[in-house]
GROMACS .gro file of C-alpha atoms in nm:
model
  228
    1MET     CA    1   1.056   2.972   1.440
    2ALA     CA    2   0.961   2.829   1.099
    3ARG     CA    3   0.637   2.635   1.096
    4LEU     CA    4   0.612   2.275   0.979
    5SER     CA    5   0.456   2.270   0.631
    6VAL     CA    6   0.211   1.991   0.544
    7LEU     CA    7   0.054   1.866   0.221
    8ILE     CA    8  -0.270   1.666   0.250
    9ALA     CA    9  -0.350   1.411  -0.023
   10ASP     CA   10  -0.699   1.258  -0.001
   11ASP     CA   11  -0.976   1.233  -0.260
   12ASN     CA   12  -1.244   1.319  -0.001
   13PRO     CA   13  -1.274   1.700   0.034
   14VAL     CA   14  -1.451   1.664   0.370
   15ILE     CA   15  -1.160   1.465   0.514
   16ARG     CA   16  -0.910   1.714   0.370
   17ALA     CA   17  -1.098   2.002   0.529
   18GLY     CA   18  -1.122   1.823   0.863
   19LEU     CA   19  -0.753   1.741   0.871
   20ALA     CA   20  -0.661   2.095   0.769
   21ALA     CA   21  -0.878   2.237   1.048
   22ILE     CA   22  -0.704   2.019   1.309
   23LEU     CA   23  -0.355   2.099   1.181
   24CYS     CA   24  -0.415   2.472   1.150
   25GLU     CA   25  -0.509   2.488   1.519
   26ALA     CA   26  -0.142   2.425   1.597
   27GLU     CA   27   0.078   2.733   1.589
   28ASP     CA   28   0.378   2.540   1.462
   29ILE     CA   29   0.203   2.369   1.166
   30GLU     CA   30   0.062   2.503   0.841
   31VAL     CA   31  -0.116   2.328   0.554
   32ILE     CA   32   0.042   2.460   0.235
   33ALA     CA   33  -0.135   2.242  -0.024
   34GLN     CA   34  -0.409   1.983  -0.074
   35ALA     CA   35  -0.430   1.715  -0.343
   36ALA     CA   36  -0.713   1.488  -0.459
   37ASP     CA   37  -0.496   1.205  -0.596
   38GLY     CA   38  -0.139   1.078  -0.616
   39ARG     CA   39  -0.055   1.257  -0.938
   40GLU     CA   40  -0.161   1.595  -0.800
   41ALA     CA   41   0.021   1.519  -0.474
   42LEU     CA   42   0.345   1.460  -0.662
   43SER     CA   43   0.304   1.779  -0.865
   44LEU     CA   44   0.224   1.993  -0.558
   45THR     CA   45   0.506   1.836  -0.358
   46ARG     CA   46   0.756   1.934  -0.626
   47ARG     CA   47   0.612   2.285  -0.629
   48HIS     CA   48   0.580   2.351  -0.255
   49ALA     CA   49   0.840   2.117  -0.095
   50PRO     CA   50   0.637   2.036   0.220
   51ASP     CA   51   0.801   1.907   0.538
   52VAL     CA   52   0.541   1.628   0.569
   53ILE     CA   53   0.291   1.460   0.336
   54LEU     CA   54  -0.032   1.306   0.470
   55LEU     CA   55  -0.127   1.041   0.214
   56ASP     CA   56  -0.445   0.839   0.165
   57VAL     CA   57  -0.424   0.490   0.010
   58ARG     CA   58  -0.731   0.462  -0.212
   59MET     CA   59  -0.774   0.752  -0.453
   60PRO     CA   60  -0.896   0.760  -0.814
   61GLY     CA   61  -0.634   0.775  -1.089
   62VAL     CA   62  -0.294   0.741  -0.925
   63ASP     CA   63  -0.354   0.598  -0.577
   64GLY     CA   64  -0.143   0.648  -0.267
   65ILE     CA   65   0.055   0.325  -0.291
   66SER     CA   66   0.150   0.398  -0.653
   67ALA     CA   67   0.259   0.753  -0.570
   68LEU     CA   68   0.436   0.663  -0.244
   69PRO     CA   69   0.779   0.554  -0.380
   70HIS     CA   70   0.802   0.882  -0.572
   71LEU     CA   71   0.682   1.101  -0.286
   72VAL     CA   72   0.918   0.956  -0.023
   73GLN     CA   73   1.211   1.074  -0.233
   74LEU     CA   74   1.088   1.431  -0.184
   75ALA     CA   75   0.948   1.442   0.172
   76PRO     CA   76   0.857   1.222   0.471
   77VAL     CA   77   0.518   1.054   0.418
   78LEU     CA   78   0.264   0.963   0.685
   79MET     CA   79  -0.013   0.730   0.562
   80LEU     CA   80  -0.352   0.853   0.683
   81THR     CA   81  -0.630   0.627   0.560
   82TYR     CA   82  -0.923   0.395   0.626
   83SER     CA   83  -0.731   0.106   0.466
   84GLN     CA   84  -0.610  -0.137   0.731
   85GLU     CA   85  -0.552  -0.454   0.528
   86ALA     CA   86  -0.227  -0.622   0.630
   87GLU     CA   87  -0.090  -0.631   0.275
   88ILE     CA   88  -0.154  -0.258   0.225
   89VAL     CA   89   0.009  -0.166   0.556
   90ARG     CA   90   0.307  -0.391   0.480
   91GLU     CA   91   0.354  -0.253   0.129
   92ALA     CA   92   0.328   0.109   0.243
   93LEU     CA   93   0.599   0.056   0.504
   94LEU     CA   94   0.824  -0.133   0.263
   95LEU     CA   95   0.789   0.153   0.014
   96GLY     CA   96   0.911   0.403   0.272
   97ALA     CA   97   0.614   0.544   0.462
   98GLY     CA   98   0.722   0.696   0.793
   99GLY     CA   99   0.407   0.592   0.978
  100TYR     CA  100   0.056   0.456   0.931
  101LEU     CA  101  -0.256   0.603   1.094
  102VAL     CA  102  -0.601   0.452   1.042
  103HIS     CA  103  -0.898   0.689   1.066
  104GLY     CA  104  -1.099   0.636   1.383
  105GLU     CA  105  -0.797   0.514   1.578
  106PHE     CA  106  -0.631   0.843   1.668
  107THR     CA  107  -0.713   1.171   1.840
  108ALA     CA  108  -0.635   1.521   1.718
  109ASP     CA  109  -0.343   1.544   1.960
  110GLU     CA  110  -0.205   1.211   1.837
  111LEU     CA  111  -0.224   1.333   1.479
  112LEU     CA  112  -0.035   1.650   1.564
  113ARG     CA  113   0.229   1.452   1.751
  114ALA     CA  114   0.273   1.217   1.454
  115VAL     CA  115   0.307   1.505   1.208
  116ARG     CA  116   0.577   1.660   1.427
  117ASP     CA  117   0.763   1.332   1.483
  118VAL     CA  118   0.770   1.174   1.136
  119PRO     CA  119   1.013   1.429   0.984
  120ALA     CA  120   1.250   1.350   1.271
  121GLY     CA  121   1.237   0.980   1.191
  122ARG     CA  122   1.006   0.886   1.479
  123PRO     CA  123   0.730   0.669   1.326
  124HIS     CA  124   0.372   0.650   1.453
  125PHE     CA  125   0.126   0.363   1.412
  126THR     CA  126  -0.234   0.319   1.521
  127PRO     CA  127  -0.343  -0.024   1.656
  128ALA     CA  128  -0.443  -0.180   1.322
  129ALA     CA  129  -0.105  -0.100   1.166
  130ALA     CA  130   0.085  -0.194   1.481
  131SER     CA  131  -0.076  -0.539   1.481
  132VAL     CA  132   0.054  -0.595   1.127
  133LEU     CA  133   0.405  -0.501   1.237
  134LEU     CA  134   0.379  -0.741   1.531
  135ALA     CA  135   0.270  -1.023   1.300
  136GLU     CA  136   0.563  -0.946   1.068
  137LEU     CA  137   0.804  -0.953   1.360
  138ARG     CA  138   0.675  -1.291   1.473
  139ALA     CA  139   0.693  -1.428   1.118
  140SER     CA  140   1.053  -1.308   1.081
  141SER     CA  141   1.153  -1.537   1.365
  142HIS     CA  142   1.089  -1.827   1.125
  143PRO     CA  143   1.284  -1.725   0.811
  144GLN     CA  144   1.296  -2.082   0.685
  145ARG     CA  145   0.926  -2.054   0.607
  146ASP     CA  146   0.993  -1.769   0.364
  147VAL     CA  147   1.273  -1.963   0.195
  148ALA     CA  148   1.048  -2.266   0.158
  149GLN     CA  149   0.767  -2.054   0.019
  150SER     CA  150   0.998  -1.885  -0.236
  151SER     CA  151   1.123  -2.225  -0.348
  152GLU     CA  152   0.765  -2.349  -0.380
  153ARG     CA  153   0.666  -2.043  -0.582
  154LEU     CA  154   0.956  -2.092  -0.823
  155HIS     CA  155   0.858  -2.457  -0.860
  156ASN     CA  156   0.498  -2.357  -0.932
  157SER     CA  157   0.600  -2.101  -1.197
  158VAL     CA  158   0.765  -2.387  -1.388
  159VAL     CA  159   0.481  -2.634  -1.327
  160PHE     CA  160   0.207  -2.393  -1.432
  161GLY     CA  161   0.402  -2.241  -1.723
  162LEU     CA  162   0.348  -1.874  -1.641
  163SER     CA  163   0.535  -1.612  -1.841
  164SER     CA  164   0.755  -1.363  -1.657
  165ARG     CA  165   0.481  -1.096  -1.687
  166GLU     CA  166   0.220  -1.340  -1.561
  167GLU     CA  167   0.446  -1.430  -1.267
  168GLU     CA  168   0.477  -1.059  -1.184
  169ILE     CA  169   0.101  -1.008  -1.198
  170MET     CA  170   0.034  -1.323  -0.996
  171ASP     CA  171   0.270  -1.195  -0.726
  172LEU     CA  172   0.077  -0.865  -0.721
  173ILE     CA  173  -0.253  -1.053  -0.695
  174ALA     CA  174  -0.110  -1.252  -0.404
  175SER     CA  175  -0.007  -0.925  -0.234
  176GLY     CA  176  -0.373  -0.820  -0.232
  177MET     CA  177  -0.368  -0.562  -0.511
  178SER     CA  178  -0.683  -0.479  -0.708
  179ASN     CA  179  -0.685  -0.479  -1.090
  180GLN     CA  180  -0.658  -0.099  -1.084
  181GLN     CA  181  -0.354  -0.109  -0.856
  182ILE     CA  182  -0.189  -0.376  -1.070
  183ALA     CA  183  -0.251  -0.167  -1.383
  184SER     CA  184  -0.089   0.138  -1.220
  185THR     CA  185   0.207  -0.064  -1.092
  186CYS     CA  186   0.275  -0.235  -1.426
  187PHE     CA  187   0.189   0.071  -1.640
  188ILE     CA  188  -0.074  -0.121  -1.838
  189THR     CA  189  -0.451  -0.086  -1.879
  190GLU     CA  190  -0.703  -0.263  -1.658
  191LYS     CA  191  -0.826  -0.449  -1.967
  192THR     CA  192  -0.476  -0.587  -2.021
  193VAL     CA  193  -0.461  -0.687  -1.655
  194LYS     CA  194  -0.791  -0.875  -1.691
  195ASN     CA  195  -0.657  -1.056  -2.000
  196HIS     CA  196  -0.345  -1.163  -1.808
  197ILE     CA  197  -0.555  -1.277  -1.512
  198ASN     CA  198  -0.781  -1.486  -1.736
  199ARG     CA  199  -0.475  -1.665  -1.877
  200ILE     CA  200  -0.324  -1.706  -1.528
  201PHE     CA  201  -0.648  -1.854  -1.392
  202ALA     CA  202  -0.663  -2.098  -1.684
  203LYS     CA  203  -0.304  -2.213  -1.626
  204LEU     CA  204  -0.357  -2.244  -1.249
  205GLN     CA  205  -0.694  -2.416  -1.306
  206SER     CA  206  -0.852  -2.163  -1.070
  207ALA     CA  207  -1.186  -1.986  -1.077
  208THR     CA  208  -1.122  -1.725  -0.808
  209ARG     CA  209  -0.842  -1.501  -0.681
  210SER     CA  210  -0.818  -1.685  -0.350
  211GLU     CA  211  -0.795  -2.022  -0.525
  212ALA     CA  212  -0.525  -1.892  -0.761
  213ILE     CA  213  -0.327  -1.747  -0.468
  214ALA     CA  214  -0.347  -2.075  -0.277
  215ARG     CA  215  -0.213  -2.271  -0.573
  216TRP     CA  216   0.051  -2.014  -0.658
  217LEU     CA  217   0.185  -2.014  -0.303
  218GLY     CA  218   0.180  -2.391  -0.291
  219THR     CA  219  -0.096  -2.435  -0.033
  220ALA     CA  220  -0.327  -2.614  -0.278
  221ARG     CA  221  -0.290  -2.834  -0.584
  222PRO     CA  222  -0.504  -2.851  -0.898
  223GLY     CA  223  -0.755  -3.131  -0.879
  224VAL     CA  224  -0.702  -3.182  -0.505
  225THR     CA  225  -1.000  -3.108  -0.282
  226GLY     CA  226  -1.126  -3.199   0.062
  227HIS     CA  227  -0.901  -3.308   0.345
  228GLY     CA  228  -0.720  -3.593   0.168
   0.00000   0.00000   0.00000
């Protein structure tokens, strides 16, 4: 019987070696390639055509989230990372990840089971990721909130006078992306991202990311403070 081939993408060589050691203990699984970033993962996936890709989120250069939409077109992807922020989990799943495991929340047997199940369309989630899915499910029971928020955001884009590019970047900021992730997503330099953010903050009369997000999403107004 053919063994399940796996590609591991993680910038930490110790984690790659540890994962490979666990996977290679199984007779029906083999690690055929290892990558240190998203770009190398994409190149090796095209070369080796693995059955499953284990993908970290934060890697130098092209990170996991940036590489994910390209990788899922070639093979099932299981996120395997320390990142457990709700926005990251949500984005990974929306981009096509077949599961999300957070380091420290799974055993070796659970990892092997997930690797075997993901190609068959059976997703696996550790508690941190599962809690995000539960929150999303609860939020979806109140769709009118999303409609109201979208309307508010459109109103704010007019009020604050953001350009279409600035609107795009502000949405990415609100999703929790770092400057590096925004640069990769928009195919621009981090310096250009910083320039856009400076202009956005000036237009939103905000000094911090959280303040800008609050005003962009309509939960705060310029010049309004306190409880009044």
